[in-house]
mmCIF file of C-alpha atoms in Angstrom:
data_model
loop_
_atom_site.group_PDB
_atom_site.id
_atom_site.type_symbol
_atom_site.label_atom_id
_atom_site.label_comp_id
_atom_site.label_asym_id
_atom_site.label_seq_id
_atom_site.Cartn_x
_atom_site.Cartn_y
_atom_site.Cartn_z
ATOM 1 C CA MET A 198 82.111 110.936 113.004
ATOM 2 C CA ARG A 199 81.936 110.049 109.316
ATOM 3 C CA LEU A 200 84.945 108.764 107.391
ATOM 4 C CA ARG A 201 85.259 108.599 103.607
ATOM 5 C CA LEU A 202 87.348 105.619 102.506
ATOM 6 C CA GLY A 203 88.896 106.012 99.058
ATOM 7 C CA THR A 204 89.264 102.851 97.006
ATOM 8 C CA ARG A 205 89.377 101.481 93.493
ATOM 9 C CA GLY A 206 86.026 100.333 92.192
ATOM 10 C CA SER A 207 86.830 96.685 91.450
ATOM 11 C CA PRO A 208 84.830 94.054 93.372
ATOM 12 C CA LEU A 209 87.938 92.985 95.287
ATOM 13 C CA ALA A 210 88.989 96.547 96.142
ATOM 14 C CA LEU A 211 85.484 97.360 97.380
ATOM 15 C CA ARG A 212 85.432 94.197 99.489
ATOM 16 C CA GLN A 213 88.798 95.123 100.987
ATOM 17 C CA ALA A 214 87.712 98.690 101.752
ATOM 18 C CA ALA A 215 84.502 97.402 103.331
ATOM 19 C CA ARG A 216 86.599 95.085 105.498
ATOM 20 C CA VAL A 217 88.713 98.027 106.666
ATOM 21 C CA GLY A 218 85.500 99.883 107.454
ATOM 22 C CA GLU A 219 84.300 96.928 109.542
ATOM 23 C CA LEU A 220 87.553 96.824 111.496
ATOM 24 C CA LEU A 221 87.424 100.570 112.145
ATOM 25 C CA GLN A 222 83.821 100.412 113.328
ATOM 26 C CA ARG A 223 84.663 97.476 115.569
ATOM 27 C CA ALA A 224 87.450 99.528 117.155
ATOM 28 C CA HIS A 225 85.391 102.755 117.191
ATOM 29 C CA PRO A 226 81.632 102.001 117.308
ATOM 30 C CA PHE A 227 80.760 105.693 116.888
ATOM 31 C CA LEU A 228 82.172 105.813 113.339
ATOM 32 C CA GLU A 229 80.171 106.004 110.144
ATOM 33 C CA VAL A 230 81.939 104.814 107.003
ATOM 34 C CA GLU A 231 81.386 105.746 103.361
ATOM 35 C CA LEU A 232 83.197 104.097 100.445
ATOM 36 C CA VAL A 233 84.287 106.490 97.690
ATOM 37 C CA THR A 234 85.388 104.846 94.442
ATOM 38 C CA VAL A 235 88.205 106.287 92.359
ATOM 39 C CA THR A 236 89.124 105.121 88.850
ATOM 40 C CA THR A 237 92.878 104.629 88.544
ATOM 41 C CA ARG A 238 95.167 104.620 85.552
ATOM 42 C CA GLY A 239 95.695 100.911 86.104
ATOM 43 C CA ASP A 240 91.955 100.324 85.808
ATOM 44 C CA ARG A 241 91.851 102.197 82.508
ATOM 45 C CA LEU A 242 94.929 100.452 81.114
ATOM 46 C CA SER A 243 93.541 97.061 82.112
ATOM 47 C CA LEU A 244 90.322 97.800 80.225
ATOM 48 C CA GLU A 245 92.476 98.654 77.206
ATOM 49 C CA GLY A 246 94.155 95.248 77.470
ATOM 50 C CA VAL A 247 97.570 96.446 78.694
ATOM 51 C CA PRO A 248 99.251 93.600 80.657
ATOM 52 C CA LEU A 249 100.066 94.292 84.303
ATOM 53 C CA PHE A 250 103.815 93.986 83.788
ATOM 54 C CA GLN A 251 103.677 96.761 81.170
ATOM 55 C CA GLN A 252 101.852 99.183 83.452
ATOM 56 C CA PRO A 253 103.757 101.849 85.406
ATOM 57 C CA VAL A 254 104.551 101.392 89.080
ATOM 58 C CA GLY A 255 101.742 102.818 91.194
ATOM 59 C CA ALA A 256 99.155 102.596 88.416
ATOM 60 C CA PHE A 257 96.524 101.249 90.829
ATOM 61 C CA VAL A 258 97.102 103.724 93.671
ATOM 62 C CA ARG A 259 98.160 107.162 92.399
ATOM 63 C CA GLU A 260 94.673 108.523 91.734
ATOM 64 C CA VAL A 261 93.406 107.286 95.096
ATOM 65 C CA GLN A 262 96.380 108.940 96.789
ATOM 66 C CA GLY A 263 95.646 112.129 94.852
ATOM 67 C CA ALA A 264 92.069 112.151 96.133
ATOM 68 C CA LEU A 265 93.433 111.761 99.660
ATOM 69 C CA LEU A 266 95.889 114.638 99.271
ATOM 70 C CA ARG A 267 93.121 116.880 97.898
ATOM 71 C CA GLY A 268 90.887 116.084 100.851
ATOM 72 C CA GLU A 269 88.246 114.332 98.749
ATOM 73 C CA VAL A 270 88.571 111.253 100.975
ATOM 74 C CA ASP A 271 89.804 110.806 104.545
ATOM 75 C CA LEU A 272 91.565 107.460 104.109
ATOM 76 C CA ALA A 273 92.928 105.478 101.176
ATOM 77 C CA VAL A 274 92.703 101.681 101.179
ATOM 78 C CA HIS A 275 95.140 99.740 98.991
ATOM 79 C CA SER A 276 96.469 96.279 98.377
ATOM 80 C CA ALA A 277 99.854 96.750 100.026
ATOM 81 C CA LYS A 278 101.647 95.065 97.116
ATOM 82 C CA ASP A 279 100.464 97.865 94.783
ATOM 83 C CA LEU A 280 102.153 100.660 96.749
ATOM 84 C CA PRO A 281 105.306 102.067 95.112
ATOM 85 C CA LEU A 282 108.480 101.760 97.150
ATOM 86 C CA GLU A 283 108.924 105.533 97.177
ATOM 87 C CA PRO A 284 106.428 107.029 99.673
ATOM 88 C CA VAL A 285 104.271 109.971 98.649
ATOM 89 C CA GLU A 286 105.139 113.185 100.470
ATOM 90 C CA GLY A 287 102.373 114.138 102.857
ATOM 91 C CA LEU A 288 100.955 110.616 103.232
ATOM 92 C CA TRP A 289 101.487 107.965 105.891
ATOM 93 C CA VAL A 290 100.501 104.308 106.100
ATOM 94 C CA ALA A 291 98.635 104.417 109.402
ATOM 95 C CA ALA A 292 97.694 100.740 109.404
ATOM 96 C CA TYR A 293 98.434 97.374 107.905
ATOM 97 C CA PRO A 294 95.286 95.897 109.454
ATOM 98 C CA GLU A 295 95.446 92.282 108.363
ATOM 99 C CA ARG A 296 96.913 89.841 105.908
ATOM 100 C CA ALA A 297 94.985 87.063 104.214
ATOM 101 C CA HIS A 298 96.786 83.959 102.947
ATOM 102 C CA PRO A 299 99.792 85.392 101.080
ATOM 103 C CA GLY A 300 100.174 82.538 98.614
ATOM 104 C CA ASP A 301 98.837 81.614 95.186
ATOM 105 C CA LEU A 302 96.208 79.157 93.982
ATOM 106 C CA LEU A 303 95.863 76.852 91.001
ATOM 107 C CA ILE A 304 92.280 76.933 89.725
ATOM 108 C CA SER A 305 91.339 74.244 87.216
ATOM 109 C CA ARG A 306 88.463 72.149 85.922
ATOM 110 C CA GLY A 307 89.873 69.044 87.568
ATOM 111 C CA PRO A 308 93.601 68.252 87.399
ATOM 112 C CA GLY A 309 95.972 69.458 90.078
ATOM 113 C CA TRP A 310 99.402 70.983 89.495
ATOM 114 C CA GLU A 311 101.168 67.640 89.239
ATOM 115 C CA GLU A 312 98.414 66.149 87.063
ATOM 116 C CA LEU A 313 98.390 68.851 84.369
ATOM 117 C CA SER A 314 99.352 67.345 81.016
ATOM 118 C CA PRO A 315 102.284 68.521 78.878
ATOM 119 C CA GLY A 316 101.142 71.376 76.671
ATOM 120 C CA ASP A 317 98.282 72.408 78.965
ATOM 121 C CA ARG A 318 97.710 76.162 79.017
ATOM 122 C CA VAL A 319 98.057 77.954 82.352
ATOM 123 C CA GLY A 320 96.746 81.512 82.479
ATOM 124 C CA THR A 321 98.694 84.176 84.364
ATOM 125 C CA SER A 322 99.756 87.760 83.669
ATOM 126 C CA SER A 323 102.363 87.766 86.443
ATOM 127 C CA VAL A 324 106.063 87.764 85.567
ATOM 128 C CA ARG A 325 106.832 86.227 88.960
ATOM 129 C CA ARG A 326 104.371 83.354 88.601
ATOM 130 C CA ARG A 327 105.397 82.591 85.053
ATOM 131 C CA THR A 328 109.119 82.714 85.874
ATOM 132 C CA PHE A 329 109.041 80.275 88.776
ATOM 133 C CA LEU A 330 106.292 77.943 87.610
ATOM 134 C CA GLN A 331 107.922 77.530 84.206
ATOM 135 C CA ARG A 332 111.126 76.472 85.944
ATOM 136 C CA ALA A 333 109.180 73.732 87.722
ATOM 137 C CA ARG A 334 107.047 72.655 84.745
ATOM 138 C CA GLY A 335 108.707 73.612 81.496
ATOM 139 C CA ASP A 336 106.330 71.285 79.670
ATOM 140 C CA LEU A 337 103.349 73.581 80.320
ATOM 141 C CA ARG A 338 102.328 76.606 78.237
ATOM 142 C CA PHE A 339 101.993 79.797 80.272
ATOM 143 C CA VAL A 340 99.732 82.281 78.514
ATOM 144 C CA ASP A 341 98.858 85.886 79.280
ATOM 145 C CA ILE A 342 95.293 86.227 80.512
ATOM 146 C CA ARG A 343 93.541 89.525 81.204
ATOM 147 C CA GLY A 344 90.382 90.788 82.823
ATOM 148 C CA ASN A 345 88.970 90.598 86.329
ATOM 149 C CA VAL A 346 88.563 87.344 88.226
ATOM 150 C CA ASP A 347 85.096 86.657 86.807
ATOM 151 C CA THR A 348 86.396 87.120 83.253
ATOM 152 C CA ARG A 349 89.295 84.761 83.901
ATOM 153 C CA LEU A 350 87.026 82.121 85.391
ATOM 154 C CA ARG A 351 84.766 82.366 82.350
ATOM 155 C CA LYS A 352 87.772 81.806 80.084
ATOM 156 C CA LEU A 353 88.657 78.744 82.151
ATOM 157 C CA ARG A 354 85.117 77.358 81.866
ATOM 158 C CA GLU A 355 85.072 78.004 78.111
ATOM 159 C CA GLY A 356 88.310 76.100 77.613
ATOM 160 C CA GLU A 357 90.661 78.958 76.690
ATOM 161 C CA VAL A 358 93.025 77.659 79.373
ATOM 162 C CA GLU A 359 93.266 74.462 81.401
ATOM 163 C CA ALA A 360 94.186 76.267 84.625
ATOM 164 C CA LEU A 361 94.569 79.699 86.216
ATOM 165 C CA ILE A 362 96.975 81.035 88.824
ATOM 166 C CA LEU A 363 95.339 83.535 91.184
ATOM 167 C CA ALA A 364 96.163 85.114 94.544
ATOM 168 C CA ALA A 365 94.708 83.204 97.473
ATOM 169 C CA ALA A 366 93.861 86.450 99.289
ATOM 170 C CA GLY A 367 91.583 87.759 96.558
ATOM 171 C CA TRP A 368 89.891 84.383 96.174
ATOM 172 C CA GLU A 369 89.281 84.226 99.918
ATOM 173 C CA ARG A 370 88.011 87.792 100.246
ATOM 174 C CA LEU A 371 85.619 87.427 97.315
ATOM 175 C CA GLY A 372 84.276 84.135 98.664
ATOM 176 C CA LEU A 373 84.742 82.345 95.340
ATOM 177 C CA SER A 374 84.551 78.627 94.575
ATOM 178 C CA ALA A 375 85.549 76.343 91.691
ATOM 179 C CA GLU A 376 85.724 72.653 90.820
ATOM 180 C CA HIS A 377 89.386 72.363 91.758
ATOM 181 C CA VAL A 378 91.290 74.823 93.962
ATOM 182 C CA GLU A 379 94.827 73.960 95.033
ATOM 183 C CA VAL A 380 97.029 76.042 97.318
ATOM 184 C CA LEU A 381 100.484 76.071 95.734
ATOM 185 C CA PRO A 382 103.217 75.430 98.324
ATOM 186 C CA PHE A 383 105.748 78.147 99.068
ATOM 187 C CA SER A 384 108.463 75.669 98.074
ATOM 188 C CA LEU A 385 107.072 75.959 94.534
ATOM 189 C CA LEU A 386 106.019 79.610 94.413
ATOM 190 C CA LEU A 387 106.750 82.354 96.928
ATOM 191 C CA PRO A 388 104.360 85.340 96.985
ATOM 192 C CA ALA A 389 104.943 88.844 95.704
ATOM 193 C CA PRO A 390 106.183 91.311 98.350
ATOM 194 C CA ALA A 391 103.281 92.197 100.703
ATOM 195 C CA GLN A 392 100.827 89.971 98.809
ATOM 196 C CA GLY A 393 97.596 89.533 100.764
ATOM 197 C CA ALA A 394 98.169 92.530 103.051
ATOM 198 C CA LEU A 395 96.057 95.690 103.175
ATOM 199 C CA ALA A 396 97.426 99.207 103.654
ATOM 200 C CA VAL A 397 95.494 102.233 104.930
ATOM 201 C CA GLU A 398 96.955 105.655 104.181
ATOM 202 C CA VAL A 399 96.106 108.974 105.825
ATOM 203 C CA ARG A 400 97.456 112.486 105.404
ATOM 204 C CA GLU A 401 100.397 113.192 107.684
ATOM 205 C CA ASP A 402 98.790 116.411 108.921
ATOM 206 C CA ARG A 403 95.742 114.508 110.219
ATOM 207 C CA GLU A 404 97.116 113.489 113.605
ATOM 208 C CA ASP A 405 93.589 112.619 114.739
ATOM 209 C CA LEU A 406 93.210 110.060 111.963
ATOM 210 C CA ARG A 407 96.693 108.632 112.410
ATOM 211 C CA GLU A 408 95.778 107.713 115.978
ATOM 212 C CA LEU A 409 92.265 106.554 115.122
ATOM 213 C CA VAL A 410 93.374 104.320 112.233
ATOM 214 C CA GLY A 411 96.408 103.140 114.178
ATOM 215 C CA ALA A 412 94.030 101.203 116.412
ATOM 216 C CA ILE A 413 93.633 98.571 113.662
ATOM 217 C CA ASP A 414 97.332 98.348 112.798
ATOM 218 C CA ARG A 415 98.908 94.906 113.188
ATOM 219 C CA GLU A 416 102.543 95.178 114.181
ATOM 220 C CA ASP A 417 103.370 91.683 112.937
ATOM 221 C CA VAL A 418 101.844 92.437 109.528
ATOM 222 C CA ARG A 419 103.637 95.796 109.368
ATOM 223 C CA GLN A 420 106.991 94.190 110.100
ATOM 224 C CA ALA A 421 106.459 91.427 107.545
ATOM 225 C CA VAL A 422 105.399 93.905 104.849
ATOM 226 C CA GLU A 423 108.333 96.200 105.592
ATOM 227 C CA MET A 424 110.782 93.294 105.405
ATOM 228 C CA GLU A 425 109.417 92.022 102.096
ATOM 229 C CA ARG A 426 109.245 95.472 100.531
ATOM 230 C CA GLY A 427 112.643 96.235 102.028
ATOM 231 C CA LEU A 428 114.103 93.294 100.134
ATOM 232 C CA LEU A 429 112.500 94.558 96.918
ATOM 233 C CA ALA A 430 114.118 97.951 97.538
ATOM 234 C CA PHE A 431 117.469 96.289 98.324
ATOM 235 C CA LEU A 432 117.341 94.619 94.919
ATOM 236 C CA SER A 433 116.192 97.895 93.283
ATOM 237 C CA GLY A 434 113.113 96.174 91.908
ATOM 238 C CA GLY A 435 109.617 97.355 91.031
ATOM 239 C CA CYS A 436 106.108 95.981 91.389
ATOM 240 C CA TRP A 437 106.547 93.655 88.419
ATOM 241 C CA SER A 438 109.951 92.277 89.424
ATOM 242 C CA ALA A 439 110.207 88.471 89.407
ATOM 243 C CA LEU A 440 110.759 88.366 93.159
ATOM 244 C CA GLY A 441 109.047 85.946 95.497
ATOM 245 C CA VAL A 442 109.488 86.661 99.202
ATOM 246 C CA LEU A 443 107.825 85.747 102.474
ATOM 247 C CA ALA A 444 108.561 86.919 106.020
ATOM 248 C CA GLN A 445 107.048 84.727 108.742
ATOM 249 C CA LYS A 446 107.153 85.184 112.501
ATOM 250 C CA GLU A 447 108.851 82.343 114.362
ATOM 251 C CA GLY A 448 108.663 82.762 118.122
ATOM 252 C CA GLU A 449 110.607 85.902 118.980
ATOM 253 C CA GLY A 450 112.297 86.012 115.583
ATOM 254 C CA TRP A 451 111.654 85.895 111.846
ATOM 255 C CA HIS A 452 112.108 83.483 108.962
ATOM 256 C CA LEU A 453 112.719 85.284 105.666
ATOM 257 C CA GLN A 454 112.779 83.282 102.436
ATOM 258 C CA ALA A 455 113.027 84.571 98.890
ATOM 259 C CA ALA A 456 113.691 83.638 95.279
ATOM 260 C CA TRP A 457 114.623 86.035 92.485
ATOM 261 C CA GLY A 458 114.315 85.423 88.775
ATOM 262 C CA GLU A 459 117.444 87.497 88.120
ATOM 263 C CA GLY A 460 119.397 85.170 90.382
ATOM 264 C CA GLY A 461 118.389 81.935 88.705
ATOM 265 C CA GLY A 462 115.334 81.438 90.892
ATOM 266 C CA GLU A 463 117.053 79.365 93.573
ATOM 267 C CA PRO A 464 115.447 80.022 96.986
ATOM 268 C CA VAL A 465 117.481 81.438 99.853
ATOM 269 C CA GLU A 466 116.536 81.976 103.480
ATOM 270 C CA ALA A 467 117.687 83.363 106.792
ATOM 271 C CA ARG A 468 116.466 83.341 110.381
ATOM 272 C CA GLY A 469 117.021 85.823 113.175
ATOM 273 C CA ARG A 470 115.617 88.606 115.336
ATOM 274 C CA ASP A 471 116.869 91.662 113.472
ATOM 275 C CA PRO A 472 114.578 92.343 110.482
ATOM 276 C CA ARG A 473 116.986 94.760 108.824
ATOM 277 C CA ALA A 474 119.904 92.342 109.120
ATOM 278 C CA LEU A 475 117.787 89.529 107.662
ATOM 279 C CA VAL A 476 116.811 91.647 104.661
ATOM 280 C CA GLU A 477 120.451 92.469 103.999
ATOM 281 C CA GLU A 478 121.568 88.846 104.424
ATOM 282 C CA VAL A 479 118.928 87.476 102.055
ATOM 283 C CA GLY A 480 119.450 90.341 99.614
ATOM 284 C CA ARG A 481 123.178 89.692 99.430
ATOM 285 C CA LYS A 482 122.602 85.999 98.854
ATOM 286 C CA LEU A 483 120.248 86.796 95.973
ATOM 287 C CA LEU A 484 122.655 89.304 94.436
ATOM 288 C CA LEU A 485 125.484 86.798 94.772
ATOM 289 C CA GLY A 486 123.371 84.222 92.953
ATOM 290 C CA ALA A 487 122.755 86.752 90.185
ATOM 291 C CA GLY A 488 126.473 87.473 89.873
ATOM 292 C CA ASN A 489 126.033 91.060 91.057
ATOM 293 C CA LEU A 490 128.375 90.803 94.042
#
């Protein structure tokens, strides 16, 4: 059986799709896998220099989903954080197969986060990263930086910035290295909802594929992603909302922590066994902090 996996054509997206293919072939040795690249609106806008926070929700997934609906591919592989909150009719996320480190990294030519000098330029295009890191280090200059990871690293080497903030998951999956790499603690910067997780969509009418792909689904990852995205929905946010959130399994229960730029950025948390109740509890705390309750 041959499966066509639809994906964006960026190096990271291709690496992620290849990883999904490996997991599927490990679960079903009879499978053959083909990667089919699809150019998305987000890819085109990025080439035109449009910052991520100015791009529409779903800019990196809509065209891949369209190819899936038209039957041009059998599966669609996404970064789970890029999926819009509103599901597409006719599609189903059959698997959240794994999650790499959900946090963020500081990449620099030497100094760590605490050692950066006042006025140093830190490159990031993320509203979330800029919002929370600027609260911690108001003496730094946070500048918009565009391009793929290689382009950003070149700008770092050439001295356009003193440091970069990048997702740990992408760094890990691409197997990159640099002079100084520092994992930023969650106490400083919580990840974007579903950051580091992969999502595999199939058409709802393909029951055979739902079962086949379901073999690589991770229930713990699915629950964590649904809690984090559920909090984003509770706050009526979008992909570029300044929300940091992380759901972590603790024994038989969950620990949910979050910080919201609209609520002053102060972190809140809750523990318990009911994911839906935790989302509501944390969401209400954030809204209360923002003066919306």
